[in-house]
Amino acid sequence: MDLRKWPAVSTEYEYGRGTAAHASLADYDTYIMSLKEKLLCIFMAGTVIFATGYIFYRSALLSLLLTPFALLYPGFRTKEIIKKRKNELNLQFREALYSLSSSLSAGKSIETAIKGSIKELSIQYPNNDTYILIELEHISRRIEMNETIEEALADFAARSHLEDIINFADVFLICKRTGGNLVQVVKNTAEIITEKIDIRQEINLLLMEKRLEHKVLNLMPVLIVLLLSASAEEFMAPVFSEPLGRAAMTFSLVLFGAAYFVSRKIMDIEV
C-alpha cells in the first residue's frame, strides 16, 4: 500500500488521564485516489456506459449524454478499496494478536512482545508496506519515546475504525488499570476475531452462487436487446427511432440500474 494516498491525521485521542501524541499516519476510513486512478476509473465506467447506452438507443449522441454518470464511479470504487483495506487490516491484526499471545505466554513484556511480533510478521508479510507492520513499528517507536502503549493503541484504534481493534484497545486499557490477565485477553480477542472471519467466509461461500447469478442477470437485459436487434431488426426499429420507444428504453435502463444497486445492497452482509 502506498501510504501517501491515505490522508494523514493529526488528532489528540484522550485515553484515561493521559493524552496521545499527535499522529501522522493513515486514517483507514479514508482513501484519496490519485489523478491517474480517477481518470482510469472514469474512462472505464464511461466506456461501459457508452456501450450500454448505444445498445439501448442506437444513438451515439444519446449515449454520450449518459457518460457523465461515469464521474460517480470513483466514489463507489473508493468505498470498495476502503472496505478491502480494512478487511486486510483486520486479518493482519488477528495474526498479530496470535504472535503477541505466544510471546506473552512465554513471560515477555508487552513491549518486547510487540518487537518480537514485528520480526515474526515480517516473515509472513515480506512487503514493508503491510499495514500491521507499519502500525506495530509506529507503536514500538512511540513506546521508546516514553509514551504509554495504551495511548499508542488508542491512536491506532481510532484511525482503524474497526470494531475489533477498538474493543481490544478498550479492554487492554482496563486490564492495565485493574491488573487483569493480559495474556487471556489477547487470546480471547484473537479467537473472537477468528470466529467472525470464519462466519464471514461461510456467508461468502453461501453467497458465491448468488453473486454469480447476480452477474449473469445484470448482463441479461443487454444480451436480450442485442439478440433482438440482430434477429428481429425490423421489429426493434421503432424502439430505436420513435420517442415512445426511446422512453421505454430509458425506463428500462432506470429499472436495470436500480435492480443492480438494490441486489448489491442485499448481498452486502456485515458480520
Tab-separated table of C-alpha atoms in Angstrom:
chain	number	residue	atom	x	y	z
A	1	MET	CA	0.000	0.000	0.000
A	2	ASP	CA	1.208	3.478	-0.803
A	3	LEU	CA	0.546	5.423	2.403
A	4	ARG	CA	0.788	8.678	0.504
A	5	LYS	CA	-2.714	8.011	-0.801
A	6	TRP	CA	-4.056	7.877	2.730
A	7	PRO	CA	-4.562	11.294	4.337
A	8	ALA	CA	-2.549	11.819	7.475
A	9	VAL	CA	-4.431	12.567	10.650
A	10	SER	CA	-3.290	14.775	13.471
A	11	THR	CA	-5.747	14.419	16.279
A	12	GLU	CA	-5.433	14.131	20.047
A	13	TYR	CA	-7.033	10.995	21.437
A	14	GLU	CA	-7.972	11.249	25.056
A	15	TYR	CA	-7.359	7.974	26.800
A	16	GLY	CA	-7.791	7.866	30.549
A	17	ARG	CA	-5.813	10.597	32.263
A	18	GLY	CA	-3.240	10.878	29.511
A	19	THR	CA	-3.441	12.210	26.003
A	20	ALA	CA	-1.898	10.553	22.969
A	21	ALA	CA	0.732	12.344	20.986
A	22	HIS	CA	-0.176	13.782	17.655
A	23	ALA	CA	-0.207	11.106	14.984
A	24	SER	CA	0.646	11.402	11.311
A	25	LEU	CA	-0.422	8.032	9.992
A	26	ALA	CA	-3.160	6.804	7.707
A	27	ASP	CA	-6.839	7.057	8.524
A	28	TYR	CA	-8.156	3.714	7.266
A	29	ASP	CA	-11.649	5.095	6.724
A	30	THR	CA	-10.426	7.489	4.034
A	31	TYR	CA	-8.700	6.915	0.705
A	32	ILE	CA	-7.626	9.597	-1.745
A	33	MET	CA	-7.350	8.495	-5.349
A	34	SER	CA	-4.531	9.807	-7.485
A	35	LEU	CA	-5.434	11.715	-10.642
A	36	LYS	CA	-4.341	8.731	-12.740
A	37	GLU	CA	-6.630	6.379	-10.801
A	38	LYS	CA	-9.583	8.745	-11.101
A	39	LEU	CA	-9.109	9.191	-14.839
A	40	LEU	CA	-8.785	5.424	-15.325
A	41	CYS	CA	-11.967	4.755	-13.328
A	42	ILE	CA	-13.896	7.429	-15.220
A	43	PHE	CA	-12.639	6.137	-18.572
A	44	MET	CA	-13.582	2.524	-17.794
A	45	ALA	CA	-17.013	3.465	-16.438
A	46	GLY	CA	-17.622	5.875	-19.332
A	47	THR	CA	-16.776	3.166	-21.864
A	48	VAL	CA	-19.206	0.702	-20.280
A	49	ILE	CA	-21.956	3.324	-20.002
A	50	PHE	CA	-21.472	4.479	-23.593
A	51	ALA	CA	-21.560	0.898	-24.916
A	52	THR	CA	-24.669	0.087	-22.876
A	53	GLY	CA	-26.368	3.308	-23.983
A	54	TYR	CA	-25.591	2.632	-27.628
A	55	ILE	CA	-27.049	-0.886	-27.360
A	56	PHE	CA	-30.260	0.512	-25.874
A	57	TYR	CA	-30.592	3.671	-28.011
A	58	ARG	CA	-28.556	3.078	-31.196
A	59	SER	CA	-27.584	6.739	-30.949
A	60	ALA	CA	-24.072	7.992	-30.259
A	61	LEU	CA	-25.434	11.388	-29.114
A	62	LEU	CA	-27.792	9.888	-26.509
A	63	SER	CA	-25.058	7.509	-25.365
A	64	LEU	CA	-22.675	10.435	-24.855
A	65	LEU	CA	-25.331	12.202	-22.776
A	66	LEU	CA	-25.215	9.233	-20.371
A	67	THR	CA	-21.425	9.170	-19.961
A	68	PRO	CA	-21.289	11.959	-17.293
A	69	PHE	CA	-22.651	9.346	-14.874
A	70	ALA	CA	-19.151	7.835	-15.061
A	71	LEU	CA	-17.998	10.683	-12.792
A	72	LEU	CA	-19.809	8.925	-9.928
A	73	TYR	CA	-17.804	5.718	-10.269
A	74	PRO	CA	-14.597	6.889	-8.485
A	75	GLY	CA	-16.706	7.389	-5.344
A	76	PHE	CA	-18.042	3.823	-5.496
A	77	ARG	CA	-14.579	2.472	-6.264
A	78	THR	CA	-13.100	4.369	-3.312
A	79	LYS	CA	-15.598	2.725	-0.940
A	80	GLU	CA	-14.675	-0.704	-2.310
A	81	ILE	CA	-10.964	-0.014	-1.776
A	82	ILE	CA	-11.545	1.192	1.793
A	83	LYS	CA	-13.574	-1.907	2.608
A	84	LYS	CA	-10.906	-4.187	1.141
A	85	ARG	CA	-8.099	-2.420	3.037
A	86	LYS	CA	-9.942	-2.630	6.338
A	87	ASN	CA	-10.650	-6.342	5.830
A	88	GLU	CA	-6.949	-6.923	5.178
A	89	LEU	CA	-6.016	-4.939	8.281
A	90	ASN	CA	-8.451	-6.980	10.371
A	91	LEU	CA	-6.903	-10.248	9.152
A	92	GLN	CA	-3.389	-8.959	9.822
A	93	PHE	CA	-4.406	-7.753	13.283
A	94	ARG	CA	-5.583	-11.271	14.125
A	95	GLU	CA	-2.185	-12.682	13.156
A	96	ALA	CA	-0.500	-10.012	15.282
A	97	LEU	CA	-2.614	-10.993	18.296
A	98	TYR	CA	-1.639	-14.662	17.899
A	99	SER	CA	2.021	-13.650	17.816
A	100	LEU	CA	1.606	-11.369	20.843
A	101	SER	CA	-0.217	-14.113	22.728
A	102	SER	CA	2.657	-16.567	22.188
A	103	SER	CA	5.244	-14.035	23.370
A	104	LEU	CA	3.211	-13.006	26.428
A	105	SER	CA	2.636	-16.661	27.359
A	106	ALA	CA	6.431	-17.093	27.337
A	107	GLY	CA	6.695	-14.392	30.007
A	108	LYS	CA	7.803	-11.481	27.835
A	109	SER	CA	6.627	-7.936	28.479
A	110	ILE	CA	4.126	-6.382	26.091
A	111	GLU	CA	6.789	-4.005	24.766
A	112	THR	CA	9.185	-6.870	23.988
A	113	ALA	CA	6.304	-8.935	22.601
A	114	ILE	CA	5.477	-6.189	20.077
A	115	LYS	CA	9.066	-6.092	18.804
A	116	GLY	CA	9.056	-9.890	18.531
A	117	SER	CA	5.770	-9.788	16.629
A	118	ILE	CA	7.234	-7.363	14.100
A	119	LYS	CA	10.041	-9.839	13.355
A	120	GLU	CA	7.638	-12.800	13.084
A	121	LEU	CA	5.129	-10.975	10.916
A	122	SER	CA	7.899	-9.655	8.642
A	123	ILE	CA	8.463	-13.268	7.573
A	124	GLN	CA	4.759	-13.813	6.912
A	125	TYR	CA	4.346	-10.399	5.246
A	126	PRO	CA	7.613	-9.586	3.400
A	127	ASN	CA	6.140	-6.372	1.956
A	128	ASN	CA	7.307	-3.413	4.029
A	129	ASP	CA	4.073	-1.548	3.239
A	130	THR	CA	1.959	-4.145	5.085
A	131	TYR	CA	-0.474	-2.224	7.277
A	132	ILE	CA	0.047	-4.103	10.541
A	133	LEU	CA	3.846	-3.921	10.279
A	134	ILE	CA	3.701	-0.153	9.824
A	135	GLU	CA	1.354	0.195	12.804
A	136	LEU	CA	3.347	-2.090	15.121
A	137	GLU	CA	6.594	-0.301	14.261
A	138	HIS	CA	4.904	3.031	14.958
A	139	ILE	CA	3.585	1.761	18.308
A	140	SER	CA	7.047	0.456	19.198
A	141	ARG	CA	8.664	3.808	18.387
A	142	ARG	CA	6.108	5.695	20.469
A	143	ILE	CA	6.789	3.427	23.438
A	144	GLU	CA	10.535	4.122	23.057
A	145	MET	CA	9.671	7.839	23.196
A	146	ASN	CA	8.136	7.259	26.660
A	147	GLU	CA	4.522	7.228	25.524
A	148	THR	CA	2.266	4.605	27.049
A	149	ILE	CA	1.153	1.628	24.993
A	150	GLU	CA	-2.462	2.497	25.867
A	151	GLU	CA	-2.102	5.841	24.098
A	152	ALA	CA	-0.497	4.254	21.042
A	153	LEU	CA	-3.224	1.598	20.836
A	154	ALA	CA	-5.930	4.237	21.263
A	155	ASP	CA	-4.491	6.163	18.322
A	156	PHE	CA	-4.342	3.022	16.158
A	157	ALA	CA	-7.895	2.012	17.111
A	158	ALA	CA	-9.293	5.473	16.358
A	159	ARG	CA	-7.686	5.511	12.901
A	160	SER	CA	-8.612	1.924	12.027
A	161	HIS	CA	-12.385	2.432	12.521
A	162	LEU	CA	-12.595	-1.335	13.104
A	163	GLU	CA	-14.799	-2.601	15.913
A	164	ASP	CA	-12.437	-5.440	16.870
A	165	ILE	CA	-9.408	-3.177	17.254
A	166	ILE	CA	-11.386	-0.509	19.120
A	167	ASN	CA	-12.767	-3.105	21.548
A	168	PHE	CA	-9.305	-4.590	22.071
A	169	ALA	CA	-7.852	-1.155	22.873
A	170	ASP	CA	-10.625	-0.534	25.417
A	171	VAL	CA	-10.202	-3.924	27.104
A	172	PHE	CA	-6.420	-3.541	27.078
A	173	LEU	CA	-6.717	-0.224	28.920
A	174	ILE	CA	-8.996	-1.770	31.542
A	175	CYS	CA	-6.564	-4.679	32.034
A	176	LYS	CA	-3.615	-2.318	32.513
A	177	ARG	CA	-5.557	-0.258	35.035
A	178	THR	CA	-7.003	-3.163	37.019
A	179	GLY	CA	-4.194	-5.673	36.616
A	180	GLY	CA	-6.232	-8.143	34.562
A	181	ASN	CA	-4.936	-11.213	32.771
A	182	LEU	CA	-3.494	-9.633	29.631
A	183	VAL	CA	-2.491	-12.951	28.067
A	184	GLN	CA	-6.060	-14.263	28.281
A	185	VAL	CA	-7.460	-11.016	26.890
A	186	VAL	CA	-5.200	-11.213	23.832
A	187	LYS	CA	-6.083	-14.885	23.279
A	188	ASN	CA	-9.827	-14.275	23.627
A	189	THR	CA	-9.721	-11.314	21.255
A	190	ALA	CA	-7.847	-13.358	18.636
A	191	GLU	CA	-10.390	-16.187	18.957
A	192	ILE	CA	-13.360	-13.807	18.615
A	193	ILE	CA	-11.875	-12.203	15.505
A	194	THR	CA	-11.199	-15.672	14.066
A	195	GLU	CA	-14.797	-16.730	14.671
A	196	LYS	CA	-16.107	-13.598	12.960
A	197	ILE	CA	-13.802	-14.149	9.993
A	198	ASP	CA	-14.886	-17.787	9.719
A	199	ILE	CA	-18.563	-16.748	9.782
A	200	ARG	CA	-17.888	-14.115	7.117
A	201	GLN	CA	-16.152	-16.704	4.918
A	202	GLU	CA	-19.063	-19.137	5.331
A	203	ILE	CA	-21.520	-16.410	4.332
A	204	ASN	CA	-19.381	-15.519	1.304
A	205	LEU	CA	-19.288	-19.195	0.323
A	206	LEU	CA	-23.074	-19.441	0.555
A	207	LEU	CA	-23.474	-16.249	-1.466
A	208	MET	CA	-20.954	-17.235	-4.135
A	209	GLU	CA	-23.606	-18.876	-6.317
A	210	LYS	CA	-25.979	-15.935	-5.844
A	211	ARG	CA	-23.238	-13.472	-6.790
A	212	LEU	CA	-22.652	-15.402	-9.995
A	213	GLU	CA	-26.387	-15.306	-10.715
A	214	HIS	CA	-26.305	-11.587	-9.969
A	215	LYS	CA	-23.618	-11.005	-12.607
A	216	VAL	CA	-25.453	-13.127	-15.178
A	217	LEU	CA	-28.768	-11.361	-14.548
A	218	ASN	CA	-27.056	-7.980	-14.893
A	219	LEU	CA	-25.909	-8.960	-18.373
A	220	MET	CA	-29.240	-10.460	-19.447
A	221	PRO	CA	-31.043	-7.192	-20.386
A	222	VAL	CA	-28.113	-6.127	-22.566
A	223	LEU	CA	-27.844	-9.557	-24.188
A	224	ILE	CA	-31.599	-9.702	-24.839
A	225	VAL	CA	-31.572	-6.312	-26.565
A	226	LEU	CA	-28.556	-7.380	-28.651
A	227	LEU	CA	-30.248	-10.666	-29.590
A	228	LEU	CA	-33.496	-8.998	-30.595
A	229	SER	CA	-31.648	-6.318	-32.548
A	230	ALA	CA	-29.753	-8.972	-34.506
A	231	SER	CA	-32.604	-11.437	-35.065
A	232	ALA	CA	-35.586	-9.062	-35.421
A	233	GLU	CA	-34.165	-5.797	-36.712
A	234	GLU	CA	-37.441	-4.588	-38.256
A	235	PHE	CA	-39.346	-5.371	-35.087
A	236	MET	CA	-36.875	-3.376	-32.956
A	237	ALA	CA	-36.515	-0.433	-35.347
A	238	PRO	CA	-39.396	1.621	-33.841
A	239	VAL	CA	-37.888	1.202	-30.382
A	240	PHE	CA	-34.711	2.936	-31.502
A	241	SER	CA	-36.350	5.643	-33.618
A	242	GLU	CA	-39.730	6.509	-32.059
A	243	PRO	CA	-39.954	8.804	-28.984
A	244	LEU	CA	-42.187	6.302	-27.180
A	245	GLY	CA	-39.696	3.512	-27.862
A	246	ARG	CA	-36.792	5.525	-26.519
A	247	ALA	CA	-38.839	6.466	-23.458
A	248	ALA	CA	-39.431	2.746	-22.861
A	249	MET	CA	-35.698	2.084	-23.203
A	250	THR	CA	-34.919	4.885	-20.741
A	251	PHE	CA	-37.363	3.436	-18.235
A	252	SER	CA	-35.752	0.000	-18.746
A	253	LEU	CA	-32.286	1.432	-18.063
A	254	VAL	CA	-33.524	3.093	-14.869
A	255	LEU	CA	-35.010	-0.201	-13.659
A	256	PHE	CA	-31.829	-2.001	-14.686
A	257	GLY	CA	-29.665	0.380	-12.643
A	258	ALA	CA	-31.995	0.283	-9.618
A	259	ALA	CA	-32.055	-3.521	-9.665
A	260	TYR	CA	-28.245	-3.610	-9.779
A	261	PHE	CA	-27.765	-1.399	-6.711
A	262	VAL	CA	-30.583	-2.996	-4.695
A	263	SER	CA	-29.278	-6.511	-5.342
A	264	ARG	CA	-25.741	-5.476	-4.337
A	265	LYS	CA	-27.081	-3.962	-1.139
A	266	ILE	CA	-28.980	-7.141	-0.289
A	267	MET	CA	-25.853	-9.285	-0.673
A	268	ASP	CA	-23.642	-6.917	1.329
A	269	ILE	CA	-23.889	-8.706	4.685
A	270	GLU	CA	-21.800	-7.401	7.566
A	271	VAL	CA	-20.674	-9.639	10.441
